[in-house]
PDB file of C-alpha atoms in Angstrom:
ATOM      1  CA  MET A  19       3.167  -1.405 -10.627  1.00 67.00           C
ATOM      2  CA  ASN A  20       2.407  -4.900  -9.465  1.00 77.00           C
ATOM      3  CA  ASN A  21       2.574  -6.109  -5.854  1.00 77.00           C
ATOM      4  CA  ASP A  22       6.183  -7.307  -6.192  1.00 83.00           C
ATOM      5  CA  GLN A  23       7.352  -3.952  -7.550  1.00 83.00           C
ATOM      6  CA  ILE A  24       5.480  -2.023  -4.864  1.00 81.00           C
ATOM      7  CA  THR A  25       6.836  -4.243  -2.110  1.00 81.00           C
ATOM      8  CA  SER A  26      10.388  -3.946  -3.421  1.00 85.00           C
ATOM      9  CA  PHE A  27      10.174  -0.162  -3.716  1.00 82.00           C
ATOM     10  CA  TYR A  28       8.693   0.232  -0.246  1.00 79.00           C
ATOM     11  CA  ASN A  29      11.142  -2.133   1.423  1.00 80.00           C
ATOM     12  CA  ASN A  30      14.203  -0.641  -0.310  1.00 83.00           C
ATOM     13  CA  ASN A  31      13.513   3.061   0.272  1.00 80.00           C
ATOM     14  CA  GLY A  32      13.401   3.325   4.039  1.00 77.00           C
ATOM     15  CA  PHE A  33       9.626   3.308   4.406  1.00 75.00           C
ATOM     16  CA  GLY A  34       9.513   0.135   6.488  1.00 73.00           C
ATOM     17  CA  ARG A  35       8.572  -3.409   5.582  1.00 77.00           C
ATOM     18  CA  ILE A  36       5.572  -4.786   3.779  1.00 80.00           C
ATOM     19  CA  ASP A  37       4.613  -8.307   4.803  1.00 79.00           C
ATOM     20  CA  LEU A  38       2.260  -9.987   2.349  1.00 86.00           C
ATOM     21  CA  ALA A  39       2.212 -13.321   4.167  1.00 87.00           C
ATOM     22  CA  ASN A  40      -0.983 -15.024   5.312  1.00 88.00           C
ATOM     23  CA  GLY A  41      -3.113 -13.918   2.387  1.00 89.00           C
ATOM     24  CA  ARG A  42      -2.414 -10.201   2.680  1.00 90.00           C
ATOM     25  CA  ASP A  43      -2.582  -8.138  -0.479  1.00 89.00           C
ATOM     26  CA  ILE A  44      -2.010  -4.592  -1.640  1.00 86.00           C
ATOM     27  CA  ARG A  45      -5.007  -2.669  -2.905  1.00 84.00           C
ATOM     28  CA  SER A  46      -5.288   0.719  -4.478  1.00 79.00           C
ATOM     29  CA  LEU A  47      -7.894   3.018  -2.987  1.00 74.00           C
ATOM     30  CA  PRO A  48      -9.452   5.936  -4.843  1.00 69.00           C
ATOM     31  CA  SER A  49      -8.351   9.337  -3.670  1.00 65.00           C
ATOM     32  CA  PHE A  50     -10.861  12.028  -2.843  1.00 65.00           C
ATOM     33  CA  SER A  51      -8.379  14.715  -1.883  1.00 63.00           C
ATOM     34  CA  GLN A  52      -7.659  17.781  -3.950  1.00 64.00           C
ATOM     35  CA  PHE A  53      -4.014  16.751  -4.190  1.00 63.00           C
ATOM     36  CA  GLY A  54      -4.633  13.627  -6.239  1.00 63.00           C
ATOM     37  CA  LEU A  55      -2.762  11.266  -3.953  1.00 68.00           C
ATOM     38  CA  MET A  56      -2.720   7.605  -4.799  1.00 71.00           C
ATOM     39  CA  THR A  57      -3.285   5.457  -1.720  1.00 77.00           C
ATOM     40  CA  LEU A  58      -2.215   1.842  -1.269  1.00 81.00           C
ATOM     41  CA  ARG A  59      -3.166  -0.175   1.762  1.00 84.00           C
ATOM     42  CA  ILE A  60      -2.528  -3.687   2.966  1.00 87.00           C
ATOM     43  CA  PHE A  61      -5.606  -5.858   3.436  1.00 90.00           C
ATOM     44  CA  ASN A  62      -5.580  -9.048   5.470  1.00 91.00           C
ATOM     45  CA  GLN A  63      -7.061 -12.387   4.510  1.00 91.00           C
ATOM     46  CA  ALA A  64     -10.465 -11.387   5.906  1.00 92.00           C
ATOM     47  CA  GLY A  65     -10.497  -8.360   3.588  1.00 91.00           C
ATOM     48  CA  GLU A  66      -9.993  -5.850   6.388  1.00 91.00           C
ATOM     49  CA  PRO A  67      -7.504  -3.012   5.933  1.00 88.00           C
ATOM     50  CA  GLU A  68      -4.454  -3.015   8.154  1.00 86.00           C
ATOM     51  CA  SER A  69      -4.135   0.541   9.343  1.00 80.00           C
ATOM     52  CA  ASP A  70      -0.397   0.443  10.020  1.00 72.00           C
ATOM     53  CA  VAL A  71       0.619   0.275   6.351  1.00 66.00           C
ATOM     54  CA  ILE A  72      -0.473   3.185   4.163  1.00 70.00           C
ATOM     55  CA  PHE A  73       1.489   4.269   1.119  1.00 71.00           C
ATOM     56  CA  GLN A  74       0.742   7.481  -0.783  1.00 69.00           C
ATOM     57  CA  TRP A  75       2.309   9.418  -3.608  1.00 67.00           C
ATOM     58  CA  ASP A  76       1.332  12.184  -6.016  1.00 61.00           C
ATOM     59  CA  ASN A  77       0.079  10.840  -9.300  1.00 51.00           C
TER      60      ASN A  77
END
Protein backbone atom coordinates (compact mmCIF):
# COMPACT_ATOMS: atom_id res chain seq x y z
CA MET A 1 0.00 0.00 0.00
CA ASN A 2 1.16 3.51 -0.68
CA ASN A 3 0.84 6.44 1.74
CA ASP A 4 -2.51 7.56 0.28
CA GLN A 5 -4.03 4.10 0.66
CA ILE A 6 -2.72 3.72 4.20
CA THR A 7 -3.98 7.16 5.20
CA SER A 8 -7.40 6.49 3.69
CA PHE A 9 -7.72 3.11 5.39
CA TYR A 10 -6.64 4.48 8.76
CA ASN A 11 -8.86 7.55 8.59
CA ASN A 12 -11.93 5.62 7.41
CA ASN A 13 -11.85 2.73 9.89
CA GLY A 14 -12.13 4.47 13.24
CA PHE A 15 -8.44 4.38 14.12
CA GLY A 16 -8.05 8.16 14.29
CA ARG A 17 -6.52 10.61 11.87
CA ILE A 18 -3.20 10.60 10.10
CA ASP A 19 -1.83 14.05 9.33
CA LEU A 20 0.96 14.01 6.76
CA ALA A 21 1.33 17.78 6.61
CA ASN A 22 4.62 19.58 7.21
CA GLY A 23 6.83 16.94 5.62
CA ARG A 24 5.56 14.00 7.66
CA ASP A 25 5.72 10.58 6.06
CA ILE A 26 4.74 7.01 6.79
CA ARG A 27 7.53 4.48 7.16
CA SER A 28 7.45 0.76 7.60
CA LEU A 29 9.54 -0.61 10.44
CA PRO A 30 10.81 -4.18 10.59
CA SER A 31 9.12 -6.36 13.15
CA PHE A 32 11.12 -8.40 15.61
CA SER A 33 8.19 -9.99 17.40
CA GLN A 34 7.22 -13.62 17.10
CA PHE A 35 3.81 -12.58 15.81
CA GLY A 36 5.06 -11.06 12.58
CA LEU A 37 3.36 -7.71 13.02
CA MET A 38 3.93 -5.05 10.43
CA THR A 39 4.52 -1.65 12.04
CA LEU A 40 3.96 1.73 10.41
CA ARG A 41 4.92 4.96 12.10
CA ILE A 42 4.69 8.61 11.23
CA PHE A 43 8.00 10.47 11.00
CA ASN A 44 8.26 14.24 11.10
CA GLN A 45 10.30 16.45 8.82
CA ALA A 46 13.37 16.07 11.03
CA GLY A 47 13.17 12.29 10.62
CA GLU A 48 12.05 11.66 14.19
CA PRO A 49 9.22 9.21 14.86
CA GLU A 50 6.01 10.62 16.27
CA SER A 51 5.07 8.25 19.03
CA ASP A 52 1.33 8.98 18.97
CA VAL A 53 0.70 7.27 15.62
CA ILE A 54 1.55 3.57 15.42
CA PHE A 55 -0.26 1.21 13.09
CA GLN A 56 0.17 -2.57 13.23
CA TRP A 57 -1.40 -5.57 11.58
CA ASP A 58 -0.62 -9.25 11.11
CA ASN A 59 1.12 -9.93 7.83
